[in-house]
Amino acid sequence: MRGQVDAFTYDALPARVVMGAGKRRDVAAEAGRLGCTHPLIVTTHDQTALGDDIARQFDAGSTTLFAGAAMHTPWDVTQRALDAAQSARADCVVAIGGGSSIGLSKAVALRTKLPQIVLPTTYAGSEVTPIIGETRDGQKHTQRTLEVLPEVVIYDVELTLSLPVALSVASGLNATAHAVEALYATDANPVTSLMAEEGIAALAGSLPRIVGSPQSIEARRLAQYGAWLCGTCLGTVGMGLHHKICHVLGGTFDLPHAQTHAVMIPHVVAYNAHAASHAMARIARALNAPHAWTGLHKLAVELDAPRSLEVLGMPESGIDRAVALIMQNTYSNPRVPDVRALDHMLRQAWKGLPPEPMD
Ligand code: NAD
């Protein structure tokens, strides 16, 4: 906050960020800057046409398309992509898609040391983090290493126009949650906090407009800008209770990633409300709301965002197990989690009831 700066450590992450409508057509030029001509292009099955489009920028026969990316980066998919990269003698990886495609790109880069050019099509933020989560033998392992940080990120707003409204809302709230937790992180610093507040404001300002006009380039551009800032926060400082809860719920009950974040964030902010007053004031200011948690809840209602874990497919009988898992190796959080409060919070969220600030 202006007027006072405490001691801090700030690890800036290297990345070249190119933002603009139509910039997806610059992939071959960006590859050329890296000295690369033979990319492995990774995406999901649904987004194969986008991968084909990128391939046409390169000389015939010099690209390999792998359109098998899947949620949570399963190891068998990575092995097949690694085989494809090796037999094609790829010299870089190009990922086009959401967190699933980018996760696969990171998994390949980790084992091959190939540079990455990524074109995000959601607001998840993985493209600017040195974090990779992979699933092997039914277990998700997450690690943080600069070896997976993409060298070039191309934000082409036109790639987000096809993102369905419901997914845009959930993905945008997923991004918002990164910035919210960055503001009360134990390793928060003034630069990341600036990005966090600006990122929350950009998403709170753009998501309602996207709901009304999904094809608005201006609104989509603002959301993508916010997603970049929020993703950068995720990559720079440690996350708290909210991210721990979402990892447990996603991993244990196979709940959809972005939607789980959307349901939980107002509840966790209500839980932390009295333990991080400075961060809460900045979140409230970004949301233009009297309180952080009421502002986030109001935004979720306005956007008709997912609000119930039951609707996402979680069994009520799973709440006890979820609480036990959340209590194991808790992430640092402004308020120490306790079993009773977590149980109450998850029951509220399961039923789709509004959050309650807990003393
Ligand atoms: P996703 O990549 O799984 O995409 C969801 C679905 O939407 C897919 O079917 C995809 O084909 C489709 N889609 C994506 N963009 C689209 C568009 N513009 N138009 C139409 N359809 C589109 O979803 P996600 O939420 O972006 O990513 C979730 C994954 O990313 C999870 O595995 C999560 O763990 C990971 N993640 C990792 C990090 C990190 O820093 N490592 C950060 C955030 C998320």
GROMACS .gro file of C-alpha atoms and ligand atoms in nm:
model
  403
    1MET     CA    1   0.000   0.000   0.000
    2ARG     CA    2   0.126   0.351  -0.077
    3GLY     CA    3   0.311   0.520   0.210
    4GLN     CA    4   0.469   0.206   0.357
    5VAL     CA    5   0.685  -0.071   0.216
    6ASP     CA    6   0.793  -0.366   0.427
    7ALA     CA    7   1.087  -0.595   0.353
    8PHE     CA    8   1.019  -0.839   0.070
    9THR     CA    9   1.171  -1.083  -0.179
   10TYR     CA   10   1.051  -1.081  -0.538
   11ASP     CA   11   1.151  -1.353  -0.785
   12ALA     CA   12   1.063  -1.221  -1.131
   13LEU     CA   13   1.002  -1.492  -1.390
   14PRO     CA   14   1.145  -1.465  -1.741
   15ALA     CA   15   0.890  -1.472  -2.023
   16ARG     CA   16   0.822  -1.301  -2.351
   17VAL     CA   17   0.454  -1.203  -2.366
   18VAL     CA   18   0.298  -1.105  -2.698
   19MET     CA   19  -0.060  -0.981  -2.680
   20GLY     CA   20  -0.292  -0.881  -2.962
   21ALA     CA   21  -0.574  -0.985  -3.192
   22GLY     CA   22  -0.444  -1.208  -3.472
   23LYS     CA   23  -0.104  -1.264  -3.306
   24ARG     CA   24  -0.146  -1.643  -3.343
   25ARG     CA   25  -0.022  -1.586  -3.697
   26ASP     CA   26   0.320  -1.493  -3.553
   27VAL     CA   27   0.401  -1.841  -3.418
   28ALA     CA   28   0.647  -1.928  -3.697
   29ALA     CA   29   0.818  -1.589  -3.656
   30GLU     CA   30   0.843  -1.641  -3.279
   31ALA     CA   31   0.983  -1.991  -3.338
   32GLY     CA   32   1.236  -1.836  -3.577
   33ARG     CA   33   1.351  -1.598  -3.301
   34LEU     CA   34   1.428  -1.908  -3.094
   35GLY     CA   35   1.607  -2.071  -3.389
   36CYS     CA   36   1.334  -2.336  -3.426
   37THR     CA   37   1.168  -2.466  -3.743
   38HIS     CA   38   1.026  -2.809  -3.649
   39PRO     CA   39   0.761  -2.779  -3.376
   40LEU     CA   40   0.563  -3.047  -3.201
   41ILE     CA   41   0.217  -2.885  -3.181
   42VAL     CA   42   0.006  -3.004  -2.886
   43THR     CA   43  -0.364  -2.946  -2.823
   44THR     CA   44  -0.684  -3.130  -2.729
   45HIS     CA   45  -0.888  -3.340  -2.968
   46ASP     CA   46  -1.159  -3.068  -2.973
   47GLN     CA   47  -0.908  -2.803  -3.078
   48THR     CA   48  -0.740  -3.000  -3.360
   49ALA     CA   49  -0.837  -2.738  -3.620
   50LEU     CA   50  -0.644  -2.470  -3.428
   51GLY     CA   51  -0.338  -2.695  -3.429
   52ASP     CA   52  -0.372  -2.748  -3.805
   53ASP     CA   53  -0.393  -2.372  -3.851
   54ILE     CA   54  -0.063  -2.320  -3.668
   55ALA     CA   55   0.102  -2.601  -3.870
   56ARG     CA   56   0.026  -2.416  -4.196
   57GLN     CA   57   0.265  -2.135  -4.092
   58PHE     CA   58   0.560  -2.375  -4.122
   59ASP     CA   59   0.715  -2.552  -4.423
   60ALA     CA   60   0.522  -2.858  -4.537
   61GLY     CA   61   0.633  -3.171  -4.352
   62SER     CA   62   0.818  -2.983  -4.078
   63THR     CA   63   0.550  -3.004  -3.806
   64THR     CA   64   0.393  -3.282  -3.601
   65LEU     CA   65   0.047  -3.239  -3.449
   66PHE     CA   66  -0.039  -3.424  -3.127
   67ALA     CA   67  -0.406  -3.359  -3.042
   68GLY     CA   68  -0.440  -3.587  -2.738
   69ALA     CA   69  -0.398  -3.351  -2.440
   70ALA     CA   70  -0.622  -3.432  -2.144
   71MET     CA   71  -0.707  -3.282  -1.803
   72HIS     CA   72  -0.447  -3.335  -1.523
   73THR     CA   73  -0.166  -3.436  -1.765
   74PRO     CA   74  -0.190  -3.818  -1.757
   75TRP     CA   75   0.149  -3.988  -1.787
   76ASP     CA   76   0.049  -4.225  -2.071
   77VAL     CA   77  -0.048  -3.924  -2.287
   78THR     CA   78   0.285  -3.757  -2.209
   79GLN     CA   79   0.473  -4.073  -2.311
   80ARG     CA   80   0.298  -4.077  -2.649
   81ALA     CA   81   0.371  -3.707  -2.703
   82LEU     CA   82   0.737  -3.765  -2.610
   83ASP     CA   83   0.756  -4.046  -2.867
   84ALA     CA   84   0.606  -3.813  -3.128
   85ALA     CA   85   0.857  -3.538  -3.042
   86GLN     CA   86   1.147  -3.781  -3.065
   87SER     CA   87   1.053  -3.945  -3.394
   88ALA     CA   88   0.984  -3.603  -3.552
   89ARG     CA   89   1.311  -3.461  -3.412
   90ALA     CA   90   1.107  -3.163  -3.294
   91ASP     CA   91   1.308  -2.857  -3.192
   92CYS     CA   92   1.033  -2.679  -2.995
   93VAL     CA   93   0.683  -2.735  -2.855
   94VAL     CA   94   0.388  -2.517  -2.951
   95ALA     CA   95   0.079  -2.553  -2.729
   96ILE     CA   96  -0.260  -2.413  -2.822
   97GLY     CA   97  -0.547  -2.455  -2.576
   98GLY     CA   98  -0.626  -2.433  -2.206
   99GLY     CA   99  -0.441  -2.566  -1.903
  100SER     CA  100  -0.462  -2.924  -2.032
  101SER     CA  101  -0.274  -2.852  -2.357
  102ILE     CA  102  -0.024  -2.631  -2.176
  103GLY     CA  103   0.027  -2.900  -1.909
  104LEU     CA  104   0.121  -3.149  -2.180
  105SER     CA  105   0.359  -2.899  -2.338
  106LYS     CA  106   0.527  -2.849  -2.000
  107ALA     CA  107   0.554  -3.226  -1.944
  108VAL     CA  108   0.730  -3.265  -2.281
  109ALA     CA  109   0.958  -2.965  -2.216
  110LEU     CA  110   1.055  -3.105  -1.875
  111ARG     CA  111   1.190  -3.426  -2.035
  112THR     CA  112   1.330  -3.287  -2.360
  113LYS     CA  113   1.443  -2.933  -2.260
  114LEU     CA  114   1.270  -2.806  -2.577
  115PRO     CA  115   1.161  -2.440  -2.570
  116GLN     CA  116   0.786  -2.370  -2.562
  117ILE     CA  117   0.559  -2.122  -2.737
  118VAL     CA  118   0.209  -2.131  -2.588
  119LEU     CA  119  -0.121  -1.981  -2.703
  120PRO     CA  120  -0.378  -1.992  -2.419
  121THR     CA  121  -0.747  -2.021  -2.505
  122THR     CA  122  -0.885  -2.013  -2.147
  123TYR     CA  123  -0.812  -1.796  -1.841
  124ALA     CA  124  -0.646  -2.068  -1.626
  125GLY     CA  125  -0.302  -1.902  -1.623
  126SER     CA  126  -0.073  -2.208  -1.650
  127GLU     CA  127   0.120  -2.046  -1.937
  128VAL     CA  128   0.303  -1.809  -1.699
  129THR     CA  129   0.376  -2.047  -1.412
  130PRO     CA  130   0.676  -2.272  -1.342
  131ILE     CA  131   0.431  -2.531  -1.205
  132ILE     CA  132   0.335  -2.869  -1.348
  133GLY     CA  133   0.084  -3.120  -1.212
  134GLU     CA  134   0.095  -3.471  -1.358
  135THR     CA  135  -0.115  -3.781  -1.295
  136ARG     CA  136   0.055  -4.120  -1.271
  137ASP     CA  137  -0.096  -4.439  -1.125
  138GLY     CA  138  -0.403  -4.242  -1.014
  139GLN     CA  139  -0.199  -3.989  -0.812
  140LYS     CA  140  -0.145  -3.624  -0.905
  141HIS     CA  141   0.206  -3.495  -0.839
  142THR     CA  142   0.279  -3.125  -0.860
  143GLN     CA  143   0.623  -2.971  -0.889
  144ARG     CA  144   0.765  -2.625  -0.936
  145THR     CA  145   1.063  -2.592  -1.173
  146LEU     CA  146   1.175  -2.321  -1.412
  147GLU     CA  147   1.231  -2.598  -1.671
  148VAL     CA  148   0.858  -2.597  -1.747
  149LEU     CA  149   0.812  -2.220  -1.778
  150PRO     CA  150   0.724  -2.138  -2.142
  151GLU     CA  151   0.968  -1.909  -2.323
  152VAL     CA  152   0.699  -1.729  -2.526
  153VAL     CA  153   0.329  -1.668  -2.453
  154ILE     CA  154   0.104  -1.540  -2.730
  155TYR     CA  155  -0.229  -1.400  -2.610
  156ASP     CA  156  -0.453  -1.375  -2.913
  157VAL     CA  157  -0.793  -1.257  -2.796
  158GLU     CA  158  -0.963  -1.413  -3.100
  159LEU     CA  159  -0.878  -1.758  -2.962
  160THR     CA  160  -1.103  -1.693  -2.662
  161LEU     CA  161  -1.417  -1.593  -2.855
  162SER     CA  162  -1.526  -1.957  -2.885
  163LEU     CA  163  -1.490  -2.026  -2.511
  164PRO     CA  164  -1.849  -2.096  -2.400
  165VAL     CA  165  -1.991  -1.837  -2.157
  166ALA     CA  166  -2.023  -2.085  -1.867
  167LEU     CA  167  -1.661  -2.195  -1.909
  168SER     CA  168  -1.546  -1.833  -1.951
  169VAL     CA  169  -1.709  -1.747  -1.618
  170ALA     CA  170  -1.565  -2.048  -1.434
  171SER     CA  171  -1.220  -2.001  -1.588
  172GLY     CA  172  -1.224  -1.628  -1.510
  173LEU     CA  173  -1.307  -1.698  -1.144
  174ASN     CA  174  -1.034  -1.963  -1.139
  175ALA     CA  175  -0.792  -1.687  -1.244
  176THR     CA  176  -0.937  -1.445  -0.988
  177ALA     CA  177  -0.868  -1.700  -0.713
  178HIS     CA  178  -0.494  -1.696  -0.797
  179ALA     CA  179  -0.482  -1.318  -0.743
  180VAL     CA  180  -0.697  -1.330  -0.428
  181GLU     CA  181  -0.464  -1.579  -0.260
  182ALA     CA  182  -0.156  -1.390  -0.384
  183LEU     CA  183  -0.269  -1.084  -0.187
  184TYR     CA  184  -0.256  -1.274   0.145
  185ALA     CA  185   0.037  -1.504   0.060
  186THR     CA  186   0.314  -1.521   0.321
  187ASP     CA  187   0.562  -1.437   0.042
  188ALA     CA  188   0.347  -1.156  -0.102
  189ASN     CA  189   0.543  -0.864  -0.240
  190PRO     CA  190   0.444  -0.518  -0.367
  191VAL     CA  191   0.483  -0.600  -0.738
  192THR     CA  192   0.278  -0.919  -0.730
  193SER     CA  193   0.014  -0.742  -0.520
  194LEU     CA  194  -0.017  -0.467  -0.782
  195MET     CA  195  -0.073  -0.732  -1.048
  196ALA     CA  196  -0.321  -0.914  -0.826
  197GLU     CA  197  -0.540  -0.612  -0.761
  198GLU     CA  198  -0.533  -0.509  -1.127
  199GLY     CA  199  -0.606  -0.869  -1.235
  200ILE     CA  200  -0.910  -0.898  -1.007
  201ALA     CA  201  -1.042  -0.562  -1.128
  202ALA     CA  202  -0.990  -0.661  -1.494
  203LEU     CA  203  -1.182  -0.987  -1.453
  204ALA     CA  204  -1.458  -0.837  -1.237
  205GLY     CA  205  -1.496  -0.567  -1.502
  206SER     CA  206  -1.495  -0.797  -1.803
  207LEU     CA  207  -1.677  -1.118  -1.705
  208PRO     CA  208  -2.022  -0.957  -1.670
  209ARG     CA  209  -1.971  -0.800  -2.013
  210ILE     CA  210  -1.873  -1.137  -2.160
  211VAL     CA  211  -2.194  -1.291  -2.022
  212GLY     CA  212  -2.394  -1.018  -2.198
  213SER     CA  213  -2.185  -1.012  -2.519
  214PRO     CA  214  -1.961  -1.319  -2.555
  215GLN     CA  215  -1.820  -1.190  -2.885
  216SER     CA  216  -1.708  -0.854  -2.745
  217ILE     CA  217  -1.340  -0.820  -2.834
  218GLU     CA  218  -1.295  -0.540  -2.578
  219ALA     CA  219  -1.439  -0.746  -2.292
  220ARG     CA  220  -1.248  -1.058  -2.397
  221ARG     CA  221  -0.924  -0.860  -2.424
  222LEU     CA  222  -0.969  -0.721  -2.072
  223ALA     CA  223  -1.040  -1.072  -1.938
  224GLN     CA  224  -0.731  -1.212  -2.108
  225TYR     CA  225  -0.519  -0.929  -1.969
  226GLY     CA  226  -0.659  -1.005  -1.622
  227ALA     CA  227  -0.591  -1.376  -1.668
  228TRP     CA  228  -0.229  -1.304  -1.756
  229LEU     CA  229  -0.184  -1.091  -1.441
  230CYS     CA  230  -0.356  -1.347  -1.219
  231GLY     CA  231  -0.155  -1.634  -1.370
  232THR     CA  232   0.163  -1.439  -1.305
  233CYS     CA  233   0.060  -1.411  -0.939
  234LEU     CA  234   0.011  -1.789  -0.924
  235GLY     CA  235   0.359  -1.836  -1.071
  236THR     CA  236   0.530  -1.593  -0.835
  237VAL     CA  237   0.396  -1.647  -0.481
  238GLY     CA  238   0.260  -1.940  -0.280
  239MET     CA  239  -0.110  -2.021  -0.272
  240GLY     CA  240  -0.321  -2.084   0.041
  241LEU     CA  241  -0.620  -2.277   0.172
  242HIS     CA  242  -0.837  -2.220  -0.135
  243HIS     CA  243  -0.591  -2.387  -0.372
  244LYS     CA  244  -0.537  -2.672  -0.126
  245ILE     CA  245  -0.914  -2.733  -0.106
  246CYS     CA  246  -0.950  -2.728  -0.485
  247HIS     CA  247  -0.658  -2.970  -0.534
  248VAL     CA  248  -0.815  -3.212  -0.288
  249LEU     CA  249  -1.166  -3.184  -0.434
  250GLY     CA  250  -1.045  -3.208  -0.795
  251GLY     CA  251  -0.809  -3.497  -0.728
  252THR     CA  252  -1.035  -3.701  -0.500
  253PHE     CA  253  -1.374  -3.659  -0.665
  254ASP     CA  254  -1.264  -3.578  -1.020
  255LEU     CA  255  -1.450  -3.246  -1.008
  256PRO     CA  256  -1.400  -3.002  -1.298
  257HIS     CA  257  -1.105  -2.774  -1.227
  258ALA     CA  258  -1.226  -2.422  -1.306
  259GLN     CA  259  -1.580  -2.478  -1.174
  260THR     CA  260  -1.449  -2.606  -0.838
  261HIS     CA  261  -1.246  -2.285  -0.799
  262ALA     CA  262  -1.554  -2.080  -0.887
  263VAL     CA  263  -1.764  -2.249  -0.617
  264MET     CA  264  -1.505  -2.230  -0.339
  265ILE     CA  265  -1.341  -1.887  -0.364
  266PRO     CA  266  -1.614  -1.677  -0.190
  267HIS     CA  267  -1.630  -1.931   0.093
  268VAL     CA  268  -1.256  -1.935   0.157
  269VAL     CA  269  -1.236  -1.555   0.144
  270ALA     CA  270  -1.519  -1.535   0.399
  271TYR     CA  271  -1.324  -1.779   0.620
  272ASN     CA  272  -1.007  -1.567   0.595
  273ALA     CA  273  -1.191  -1.233   0.617
  274HIS     CA  274  -1.077  -1.133   0.967
  275ALA     CA  275  -0.726  -1.274   0.937
  276ALA     CA  276  -0.600  -1.073   0.639
  277SER     CA  277  -0.760  -0.731   0.661
  278HIS     CA  278  -0.512  -0.554   0.435
  279ALA     CA  279  -0.551  -0.809   0.153
  280MET     CA  280  -0.930  -0.804   0.197
  281ALA     CA  281  -0.935  -0.425   0.158
  282ARG     CA  282  -0.747  -0.455  -0.172
  283ILE     CA  283  -0.974  -0.732  -0.300
  284ALA     CA  284  -1.281  -0.526  -0.204
  285ARG     CA  285  -1.137  -0.221  -0.378
  286ALA     CA  286  -1.070  -0.422  -0.694
  287LEU     CA  287  -1.426  -0.553  -0.687
  288ASN     CA  288  -1.570  -0.212  -0.598
  289ALA     CA  289  -1.753  -0.381  -0.311
  290PRO     CA  290  -1.781  -0.312   0.064
  291HIS     CA  291  -1.622  -0.647   0.158
  292ALA     CA  292  -1.408  -0.897  -0.032
  293TRP     CA  293  -1.627  -1.200   0.035
  294THR     CA  294  -1.961  -1.028  -0.028
  295GLY     CA  295  -1.815  -0.882  -0.347
  296LEU     CA  296  -1.702  -1.223  -0.470
  297HIS     CA  297  -2.037  -1.381  -0.383
  298LYS     CA  298  -2.229  -1.101  -0.556
  299LEU     CA  299  -2.009  -1.138  -0.864
  300ALA     CA  300  -2.071  -1.516  -0.872
  301VAL     CA  301  -2.449  -1.459  -0.848
  302GLU     CA  302  -2.440  -1.192  -1.119
  303LEU     CA  303  -2.243  -1.426  -1.348
  304ASP     CA  304  -2.462  -1.726  -1.263
  305ALA     CA  305  -2.138  -1.907  -1.178
  306PRO     CA  306  -2.135  -2.261  -1.036
  307ARG     CA  307  -2.209  -2.236  -0.663
  308SER     CA  308  -2.271  -2.594  -0.549
  309LEU     CA  309  -2.029  -2.885  -0.510
  310GLU     CA  310  -2.326  -3.121  -0.529
  311VAL     CA  311  -2.408  -2.993  -0.877
  312LEU     CA  312  -2.043  -3.048  -0.977
  313GLY     CA  313  -2.079  -3.416  -0.879
  314MET     CA  314  -1.932  -3.440  -0.531
  315PRO     CA  315  -2.102  -3.694  -0.300
  316GLU     CA  316  -2.210  -3.549   0.036
  317SER     CA  317  -2.055  -3.855   0.200
  318GLY     CA  318  -1.717  -3.736   0.069
  319ILE     CA  319  -1.706  -3.426   0.289
  320ASP     CA  320  -1.544  -3.599   0.589
  321ARG     CA  321  -1.274  -3.747   0.367
  322ALA     CA  322  -1.214  -3.412   0.197
  323VAL     CA  323  -1.172  -3.237   0.533
  324ALA     CA  324  -0.923  -3.501   0.649
  325LEU     CA  325  -0.719  -3.465   0.328
  326ILE     CA  326  -0.725  -3.084   0.342
  327MET     CA  327  -0.592  -3.100   0.700
  328GLN     CA  328  -0.288  -3.302   0.580
  329ASN     CA  329   0.011  -3.084   0.475
  330THR     CA  330  -0.194  -2.764   0.480
  331TYR     CA  331  -0.066  -2.475   0.268
  332SER     CA  332   0.022  -2.158   0.455
  333ASN     CA  333  -0.293  -1.952   0.507
  334PRO     CA  334  -0.375  -1.638   0.706
  335ARG     CA  335  -0.613  -1.835   0.927
  336VAL     CA  336  -0.520  -2.181   1.053
  337PRO     CA  337  -0.773  -2.430   0.914
  338ASP     CA  338  -0.966  -2.634   1.169
  339VAL     CA  339  -1.181  -2.940   1.116
  340ARG     CA  340  -1.508  -2.791   1.240
  341ALA     CA  341  -1.485  -2.476   1.030
  342LEU     CA  342  -1.379  -2.668   0.718
  343ASP     CA  343  -1.664  -2.913   0.761
  344HIS     CA  344  -1.911  -2.623   0.789
  345MET     CA  345  -1.761  -2.443   0.488
  346LEU     CA  346  -1.774  -2.753   0.267
  347ARG     CA  347  -2.134  -2.828   0.369
  348GLN     CA  348  -2.236  -2.472   0.280
  349ALA     CA  349  -2.056  -2.498  -0.054
  350TRP     CA  350  -2.197  -2.845  -0.120
  351LYS     CA  351  -2.552  -2.717  -0.079
  352GLY     CA  352  -2.484  -2.403  -0.283
  353LEU     CA  353  -2.557  -2.172   0.014
  354PRO     CA  354  -2.395  -1.829   0.046
  355PRO     CA  355  -2.062  -1.805   0.232
  356GLU     CA  356  -2.060  -1.708   0.599
  357PRO     CA  357  -1.776  -1.519   0.768
  358MET     CA  358  -1.659  -1.737   1.055
  359ASP     CA  359  -1.516  -1.601   1.381
  360NAD     P1  360  -0.887  -2.732  -2.031
  360NAD     O1  361  -0.760  -2.695  -2.095
  360NAD     O2  362  -0.901  -2.873  -1.981
  360NAD     O3  363  -1.007  -2.702  -2.132
  360NAD     C1  364  -1.140  -2.740  -2.097
  360NAD     C2  365  -1.216  -2.776  -2.226
  360NAD     O4  366  -1.243  -2.656  -2.297
  360NAD     C3  367  -1.138  -2.867  -2.321
  360NAD     O5  368  -1.227  -2.961  -2.377
  360NAD     C4  369  -1.087  -2.771  -2.429
  360NAD     O6  370  -1.072  -2.835  -2.553
  360NAD     C5  371  -1.199  -2.666  -2.430
  360NAD     N1  372  -1.154  -2.532  -2.469
  360NAD     C6  373  -1.046  -2.466  -2.423
  360NAD     N2  374  -1.040  -2.344  -2.477
  360NAD     C7  375  -1.147  -2.332  -2.559
  360NAD     C8  376  -1.196  -2.227  -2.643
  360NAD     N3  377  -1.135  -2.108  -2.651
  360NAD     N4  378  -1.309  -2.249  -2.713
  360NAD     C9  379  -1.376  -2.368  -2.703
  360NAD     N5  380  -1.336  -2.470  -2.625
  360NAD    C10  381  -1.222  -2.451  -2.553
  360NAD     O7  382  -0.928  -2.635  -1.907
  360NAD     P2  383  -0.847  -2.533  -1.817
  360NAD     O8  384  -0.939  -2.498  -1.706
  360NAD     O9  385  -0.787  -2.424  -1.898
  360NAD    O10  386  -0.726  -2.619  -1.762
  360NAD    C11  387  -0.741  -2.710  -1.656
  360NAD    C12  388  -0.612  -2.786  -1.637
  360NAD    O11  389  -0.503  -2.695  -1.625
  360NAD    C13  390  -0.611  -2.870  -1.510
  360NAD    O12  391  -0.545  -2.991  -1.536
  360NAD    C14  392  -0.532  -2.784  -1.412
  360NAD    O13  393  -0.472  -2.860  -1.310
  360NAD    C15  394  -0.432  -2.719  -1.504
  360NAD     N6  395  -0.379  -2.590  -1.455
  360NAD    C16  396  -0.247  -2.585  -1.429
  360NAD    C17  397  -0.191  -2.466  -1.384
  360NAD    C18  398  -0.044  -2.459  -1.356
  360NAD    O14  399   0.007  -2.354  -1.324
  360NAD     N7  400   0.028  -2.569  -1.370
  360NAD    C19  401  -0.270  -2.351  -1.368
  360NAD    C20  402  -0.406  -2.360  -1.398
  360NAD    C21  403  -0.459  -2.480  -1.442
   0.00000   0.00000   0.00000
